[in-house]
CSV table of C-alpha atoms and ligand atoms in Angstrom, one decimal:
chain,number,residue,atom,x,y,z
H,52,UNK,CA,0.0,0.0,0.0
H,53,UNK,CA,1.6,3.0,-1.3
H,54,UNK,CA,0.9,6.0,1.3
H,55,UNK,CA,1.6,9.9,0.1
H,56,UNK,CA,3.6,11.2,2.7
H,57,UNK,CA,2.5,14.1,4.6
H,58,UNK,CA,5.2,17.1,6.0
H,59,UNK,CA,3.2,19.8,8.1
H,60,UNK,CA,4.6,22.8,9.4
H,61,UNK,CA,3.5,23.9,13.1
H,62,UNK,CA,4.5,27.7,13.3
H,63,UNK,CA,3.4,27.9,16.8
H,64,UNK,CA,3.5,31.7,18.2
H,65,UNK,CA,6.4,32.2,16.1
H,66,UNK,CA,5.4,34.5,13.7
H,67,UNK,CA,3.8,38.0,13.8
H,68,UNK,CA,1.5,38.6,10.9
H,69,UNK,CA,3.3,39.7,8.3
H,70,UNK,CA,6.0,37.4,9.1
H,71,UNK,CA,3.7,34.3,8.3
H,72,UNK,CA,2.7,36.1,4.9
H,73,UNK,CA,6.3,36.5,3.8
H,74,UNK,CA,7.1,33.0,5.3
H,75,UNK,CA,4.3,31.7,2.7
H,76,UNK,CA,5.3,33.4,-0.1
H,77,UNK,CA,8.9,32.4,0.0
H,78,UNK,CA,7.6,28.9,0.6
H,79,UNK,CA,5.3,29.4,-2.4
H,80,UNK,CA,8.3,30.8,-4.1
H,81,UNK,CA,11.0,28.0,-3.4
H,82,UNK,CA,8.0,24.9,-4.0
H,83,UNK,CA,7.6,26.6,-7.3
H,84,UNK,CA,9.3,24.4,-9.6
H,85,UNK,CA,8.8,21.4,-7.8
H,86,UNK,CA,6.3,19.2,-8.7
H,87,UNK,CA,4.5,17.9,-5.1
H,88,UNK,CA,4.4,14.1,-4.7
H,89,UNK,CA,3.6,14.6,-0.9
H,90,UNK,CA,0.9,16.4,0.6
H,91,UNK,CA,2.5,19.6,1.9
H,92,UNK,CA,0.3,21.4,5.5
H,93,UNK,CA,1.4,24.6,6.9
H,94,UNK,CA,-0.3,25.7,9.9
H,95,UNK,CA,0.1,29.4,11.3
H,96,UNK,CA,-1.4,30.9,14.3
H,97,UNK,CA,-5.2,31.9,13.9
H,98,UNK,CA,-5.1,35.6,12.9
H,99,UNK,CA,-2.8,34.3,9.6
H,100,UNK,CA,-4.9,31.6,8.5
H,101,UNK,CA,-7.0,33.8,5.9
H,102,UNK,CA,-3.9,35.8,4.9
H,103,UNK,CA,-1.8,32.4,4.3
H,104,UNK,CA,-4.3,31.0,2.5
H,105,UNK,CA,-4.6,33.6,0.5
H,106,UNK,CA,-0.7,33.6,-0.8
H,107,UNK,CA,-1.1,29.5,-1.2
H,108,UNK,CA,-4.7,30.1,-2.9
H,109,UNK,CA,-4.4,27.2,-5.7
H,110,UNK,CA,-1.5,25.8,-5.0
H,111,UNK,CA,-1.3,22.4,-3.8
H,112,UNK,CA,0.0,23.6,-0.4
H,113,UNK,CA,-2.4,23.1,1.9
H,114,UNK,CA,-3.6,25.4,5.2
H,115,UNK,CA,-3.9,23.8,8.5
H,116,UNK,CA,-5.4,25.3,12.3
H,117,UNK,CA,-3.4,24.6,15.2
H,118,UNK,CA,-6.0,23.9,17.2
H,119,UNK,CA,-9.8,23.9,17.4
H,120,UNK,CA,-12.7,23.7,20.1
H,121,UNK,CA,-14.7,21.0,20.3
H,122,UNK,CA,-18.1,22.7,20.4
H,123,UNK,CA,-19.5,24.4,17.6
H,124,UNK,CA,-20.6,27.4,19.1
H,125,UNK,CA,-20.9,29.1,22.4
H,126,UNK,CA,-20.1,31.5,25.5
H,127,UNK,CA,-16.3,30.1,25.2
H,128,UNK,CA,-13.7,33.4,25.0
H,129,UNK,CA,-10.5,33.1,23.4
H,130,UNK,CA,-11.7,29.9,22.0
H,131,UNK,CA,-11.8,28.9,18.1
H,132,UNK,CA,-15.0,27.4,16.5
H,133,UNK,CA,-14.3,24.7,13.5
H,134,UNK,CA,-16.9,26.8,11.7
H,135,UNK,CA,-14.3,30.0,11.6
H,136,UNK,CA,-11.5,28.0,10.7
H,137,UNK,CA,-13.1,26.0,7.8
H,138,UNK,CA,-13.4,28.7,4.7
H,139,UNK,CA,-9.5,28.2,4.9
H,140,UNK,CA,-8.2,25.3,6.7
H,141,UNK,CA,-8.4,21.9,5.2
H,142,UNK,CA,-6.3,20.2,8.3
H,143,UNK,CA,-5.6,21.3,11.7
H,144,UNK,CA,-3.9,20.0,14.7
H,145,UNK,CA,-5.6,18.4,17.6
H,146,UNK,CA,-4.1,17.4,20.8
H,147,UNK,CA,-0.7,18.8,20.7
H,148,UNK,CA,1.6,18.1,23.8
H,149,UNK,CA,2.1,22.0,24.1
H,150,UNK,CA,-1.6,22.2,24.3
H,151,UNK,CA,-2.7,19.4,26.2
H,152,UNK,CA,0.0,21.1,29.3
H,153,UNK,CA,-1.0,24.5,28.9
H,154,UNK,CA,-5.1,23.5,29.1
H,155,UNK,CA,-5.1,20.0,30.5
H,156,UNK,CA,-6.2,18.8,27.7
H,157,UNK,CA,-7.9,15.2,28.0
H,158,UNK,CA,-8.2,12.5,25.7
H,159,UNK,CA,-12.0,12.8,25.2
H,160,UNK,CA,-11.5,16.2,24.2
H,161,UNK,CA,-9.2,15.7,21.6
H,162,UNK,CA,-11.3,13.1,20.3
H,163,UNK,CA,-14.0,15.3,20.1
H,164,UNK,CA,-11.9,17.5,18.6
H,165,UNK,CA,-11.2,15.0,15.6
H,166,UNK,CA,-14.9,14.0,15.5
H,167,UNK,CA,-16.4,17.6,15.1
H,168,UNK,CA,-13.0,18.3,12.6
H,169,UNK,CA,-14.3,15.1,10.8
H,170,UNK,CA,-18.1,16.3,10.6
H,171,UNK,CA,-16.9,19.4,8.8
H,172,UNK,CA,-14.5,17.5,6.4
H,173,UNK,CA,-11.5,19.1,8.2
H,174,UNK,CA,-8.8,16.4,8.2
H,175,UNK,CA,-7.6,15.9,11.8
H,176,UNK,CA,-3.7,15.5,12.5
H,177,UNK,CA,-4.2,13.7,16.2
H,178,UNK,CA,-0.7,14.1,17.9
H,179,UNK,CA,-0.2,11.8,20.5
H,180,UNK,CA,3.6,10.8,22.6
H,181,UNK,CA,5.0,9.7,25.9
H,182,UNK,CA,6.6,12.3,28.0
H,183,UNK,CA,10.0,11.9,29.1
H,184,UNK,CA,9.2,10.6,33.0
H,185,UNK,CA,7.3,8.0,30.8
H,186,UNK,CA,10.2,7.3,28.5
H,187,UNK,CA,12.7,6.9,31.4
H,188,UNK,CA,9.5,4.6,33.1
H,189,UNK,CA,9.8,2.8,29.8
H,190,UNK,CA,6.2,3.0,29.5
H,191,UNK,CA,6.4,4.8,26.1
H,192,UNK,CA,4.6,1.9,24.8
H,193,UNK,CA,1.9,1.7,27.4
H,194,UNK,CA,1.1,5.4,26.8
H,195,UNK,CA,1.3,5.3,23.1
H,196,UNK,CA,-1.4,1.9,23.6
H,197,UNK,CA,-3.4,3.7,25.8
H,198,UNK,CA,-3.8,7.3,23.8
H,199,UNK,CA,-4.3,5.2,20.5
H,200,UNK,CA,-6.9,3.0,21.9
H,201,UNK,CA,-8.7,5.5,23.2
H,202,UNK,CA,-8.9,7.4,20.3
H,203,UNK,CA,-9.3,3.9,18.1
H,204,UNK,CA,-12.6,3.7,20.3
H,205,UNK,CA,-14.2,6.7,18.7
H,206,UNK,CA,-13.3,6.1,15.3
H,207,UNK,CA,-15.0,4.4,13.0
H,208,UNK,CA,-13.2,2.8,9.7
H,209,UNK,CA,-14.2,5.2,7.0
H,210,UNK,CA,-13.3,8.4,9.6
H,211,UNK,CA,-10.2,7.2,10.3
H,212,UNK,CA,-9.3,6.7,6.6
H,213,UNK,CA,-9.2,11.1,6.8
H,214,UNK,CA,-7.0,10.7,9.9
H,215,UNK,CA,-3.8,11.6,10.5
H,216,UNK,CA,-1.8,10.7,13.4
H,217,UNK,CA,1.5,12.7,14.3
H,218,UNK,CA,3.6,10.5,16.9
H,219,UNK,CA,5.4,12.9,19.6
H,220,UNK,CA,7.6,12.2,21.6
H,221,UNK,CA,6.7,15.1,24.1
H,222,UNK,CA,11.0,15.5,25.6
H,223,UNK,CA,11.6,15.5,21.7
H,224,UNK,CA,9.9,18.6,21.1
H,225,UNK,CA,11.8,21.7,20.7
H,226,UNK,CA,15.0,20.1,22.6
H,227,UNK,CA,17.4,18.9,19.9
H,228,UNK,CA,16.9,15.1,21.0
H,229,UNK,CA,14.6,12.4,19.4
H,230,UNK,CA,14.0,8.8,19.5
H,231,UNK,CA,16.7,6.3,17.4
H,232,UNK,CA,14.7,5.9,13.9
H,233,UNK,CA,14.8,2.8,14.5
H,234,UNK,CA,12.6,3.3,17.6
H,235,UNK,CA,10.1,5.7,16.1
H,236,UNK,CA,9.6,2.3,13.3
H,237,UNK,CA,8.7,0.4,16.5
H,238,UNK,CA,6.3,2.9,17.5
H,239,UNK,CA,4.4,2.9,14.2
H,240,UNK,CA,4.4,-0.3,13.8
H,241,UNK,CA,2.4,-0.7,17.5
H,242,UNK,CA,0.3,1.9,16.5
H,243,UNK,CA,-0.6,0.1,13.2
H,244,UNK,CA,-0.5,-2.9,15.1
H,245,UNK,CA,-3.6,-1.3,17.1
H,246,UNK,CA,-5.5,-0.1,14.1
H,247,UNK,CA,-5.5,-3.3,12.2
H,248,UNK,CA,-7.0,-4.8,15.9
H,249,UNK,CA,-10.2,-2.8,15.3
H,250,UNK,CA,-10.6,-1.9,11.4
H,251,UNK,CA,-8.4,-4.8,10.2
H,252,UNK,CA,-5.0,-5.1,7.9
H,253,UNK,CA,-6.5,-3.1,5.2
H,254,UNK,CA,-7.2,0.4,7.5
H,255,UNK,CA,-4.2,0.0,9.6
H,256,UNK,CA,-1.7,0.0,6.2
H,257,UNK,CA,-3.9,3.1,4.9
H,258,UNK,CA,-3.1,5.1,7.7
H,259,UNK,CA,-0.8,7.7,7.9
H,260,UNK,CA,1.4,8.7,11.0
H,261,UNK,CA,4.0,10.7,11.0
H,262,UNK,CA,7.5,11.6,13.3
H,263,UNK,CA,7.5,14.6,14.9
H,264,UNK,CA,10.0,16.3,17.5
H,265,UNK,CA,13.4,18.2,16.3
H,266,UNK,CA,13.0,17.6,12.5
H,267,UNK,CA,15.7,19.8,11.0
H,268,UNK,CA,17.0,19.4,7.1
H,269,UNK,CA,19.8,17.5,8.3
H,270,UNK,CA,18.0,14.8,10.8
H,271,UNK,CA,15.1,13.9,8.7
H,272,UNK,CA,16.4,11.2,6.3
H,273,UNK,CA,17.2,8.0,8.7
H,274,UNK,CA,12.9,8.4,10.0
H,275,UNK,CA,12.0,9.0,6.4
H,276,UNK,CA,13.7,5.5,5.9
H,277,UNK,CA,12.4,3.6,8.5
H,278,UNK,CA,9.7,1.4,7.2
H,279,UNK,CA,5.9,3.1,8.3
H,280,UNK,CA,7.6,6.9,8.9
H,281,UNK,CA,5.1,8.6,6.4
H,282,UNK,CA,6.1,12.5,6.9
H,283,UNK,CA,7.1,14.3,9.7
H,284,UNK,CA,5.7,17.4,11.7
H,285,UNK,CA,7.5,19.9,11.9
H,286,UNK,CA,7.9,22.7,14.3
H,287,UNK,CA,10.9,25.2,14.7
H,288,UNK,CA,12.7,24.6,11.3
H,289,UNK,CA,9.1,25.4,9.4
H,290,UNK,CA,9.0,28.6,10.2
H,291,UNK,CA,12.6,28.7,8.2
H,292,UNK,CA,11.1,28.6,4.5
H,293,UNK,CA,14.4,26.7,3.2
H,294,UNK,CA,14.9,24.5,5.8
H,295,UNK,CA,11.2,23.4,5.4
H,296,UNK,CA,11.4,23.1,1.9
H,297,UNK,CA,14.8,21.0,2.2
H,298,UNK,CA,12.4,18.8,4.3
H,299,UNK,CA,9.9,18.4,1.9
H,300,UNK,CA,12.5,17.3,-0.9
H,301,UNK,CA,13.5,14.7,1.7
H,302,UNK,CA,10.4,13.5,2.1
H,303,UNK,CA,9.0,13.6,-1.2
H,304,UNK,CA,11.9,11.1,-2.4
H,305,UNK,CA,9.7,8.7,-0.9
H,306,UNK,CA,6.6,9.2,-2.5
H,307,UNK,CA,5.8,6.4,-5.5
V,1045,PGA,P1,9.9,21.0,16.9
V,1045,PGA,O1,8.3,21.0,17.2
V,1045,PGA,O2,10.1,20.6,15.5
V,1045,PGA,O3,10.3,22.5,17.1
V,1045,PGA,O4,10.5,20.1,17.9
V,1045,PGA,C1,7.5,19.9,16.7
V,1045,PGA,C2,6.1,20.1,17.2
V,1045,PGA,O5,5.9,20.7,18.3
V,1045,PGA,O6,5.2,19.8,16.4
């Protein structure tokens, strides 16, 4: 089962305004004689989502949310409906680690995040990862089962074919160190493991997850080579337009 690999960008509070719009257009700019064999997400901070997808307009680069609530409307300030985000996201990001601390996120709510994203035809990219008390606990697996499951439970076959799931390691965030390749394979393979559990072989090898934590240009080619690595998420080095775009070239080599 050929998968198209995904690479998202996750500016984060990085950018101011017109920072994002010039970050898009030189994205736009460098992508332009490159022919996309991977699906390509950037995701800037609420107020630039109109203004980015505006500069990307037809292009096959792709506007995701970096969050979302998970009712549709309501007495909720500061909050973000899925209703304002749709006329220009296609994607957006639930259940990021950065999130989940700063809100206690749970589980259900990201779920119900990924449902109400689903009913709107917003493709969810669920990020889910052990922290690094549960890594040194070796219970990176137990967490991993357990957030996966959860989610898993909520799903049904035909709305997890839109999913995306963005394995985190949450200590490999923003600090230079990530997981051996080889143990990021391991950790895709559970989670496919999982799926194929409840939806069966064919669901699990359609899925797509992909490695995020520290991607820079120079790190991303030993997890694009592990077997079941398809795209990465990337956070600091995406708000750099040529080191995203030397991402994307990595990862597009393994596109069919
Ligand atoms: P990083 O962030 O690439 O800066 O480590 C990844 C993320 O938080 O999605």
């Amino acid at each position: 089962m050929e998968r198209k690999p995904v690479v998202v960008g996750n500016w984060k509070m990085e950018l101011s305004h017109k920072a994002s719009t010039e970050a898009a257009l030189s994205i736009k700019k460098l992508l332009k004689n490159i022919t996309l064999k991977c699906e390509v997400v950037v995701c800037p901070s609420y107020p630039a989502l109109a203004a980015v997808k505006e500069v990307f307009g037809k292009t096959t680069v792709a506007v995701g949310a970096q969050n979302v609530h998970w009712e549709e409307r309501g007495a909720w300030t500061g909050q973000v409906s899925v209703s304002q985000i749709m006329p220009f996201a296609a994607w957006s990001i639930v259940g990021h680690s950065e999130q989940r601390a700063l809100t206690g996120e749970t589980e259900d709510e990201v779920t119900l995040k990924a449902s109400l994203l689903l009913q709107h035809g917003i493709a969810p990219i669920v990020c889910i990862g052990e922290s690094r008390e549960e890594r040194e606990a070796e219970q990176t697996v137990t967490k991993v089962t357990q957030q996966i499951q959860h989610f898993l439970s909520k799903m049904t076959r035909t709305s997890l074919s839109k999913v995306v799931i963005a394995y985190e390691p949450i200590w490999a965030i923003g600090s230079g160190q990530m997981p051996e390749p080889s143990d990021v394979a391991e950790i895709m393979l559970l989670i496919r493991k999982q799926v194929a559990g409840r939806f069966g072989n064919e669901a699990a090898d359609k899925l797509r997850i992909l490695y995020g934590g520290s991607v820079t240009p120079t790190n991303v080619a030993p997890y694009m080579a592990e077997p079941g690595v398809d795209g990465v998420l990337v956070g600091g080095a995406s708000t750099h337009p040529m080191q995203f775009v030397e991402i994307i070239k990595t990862v597009q080599g393994k596109a069919a």
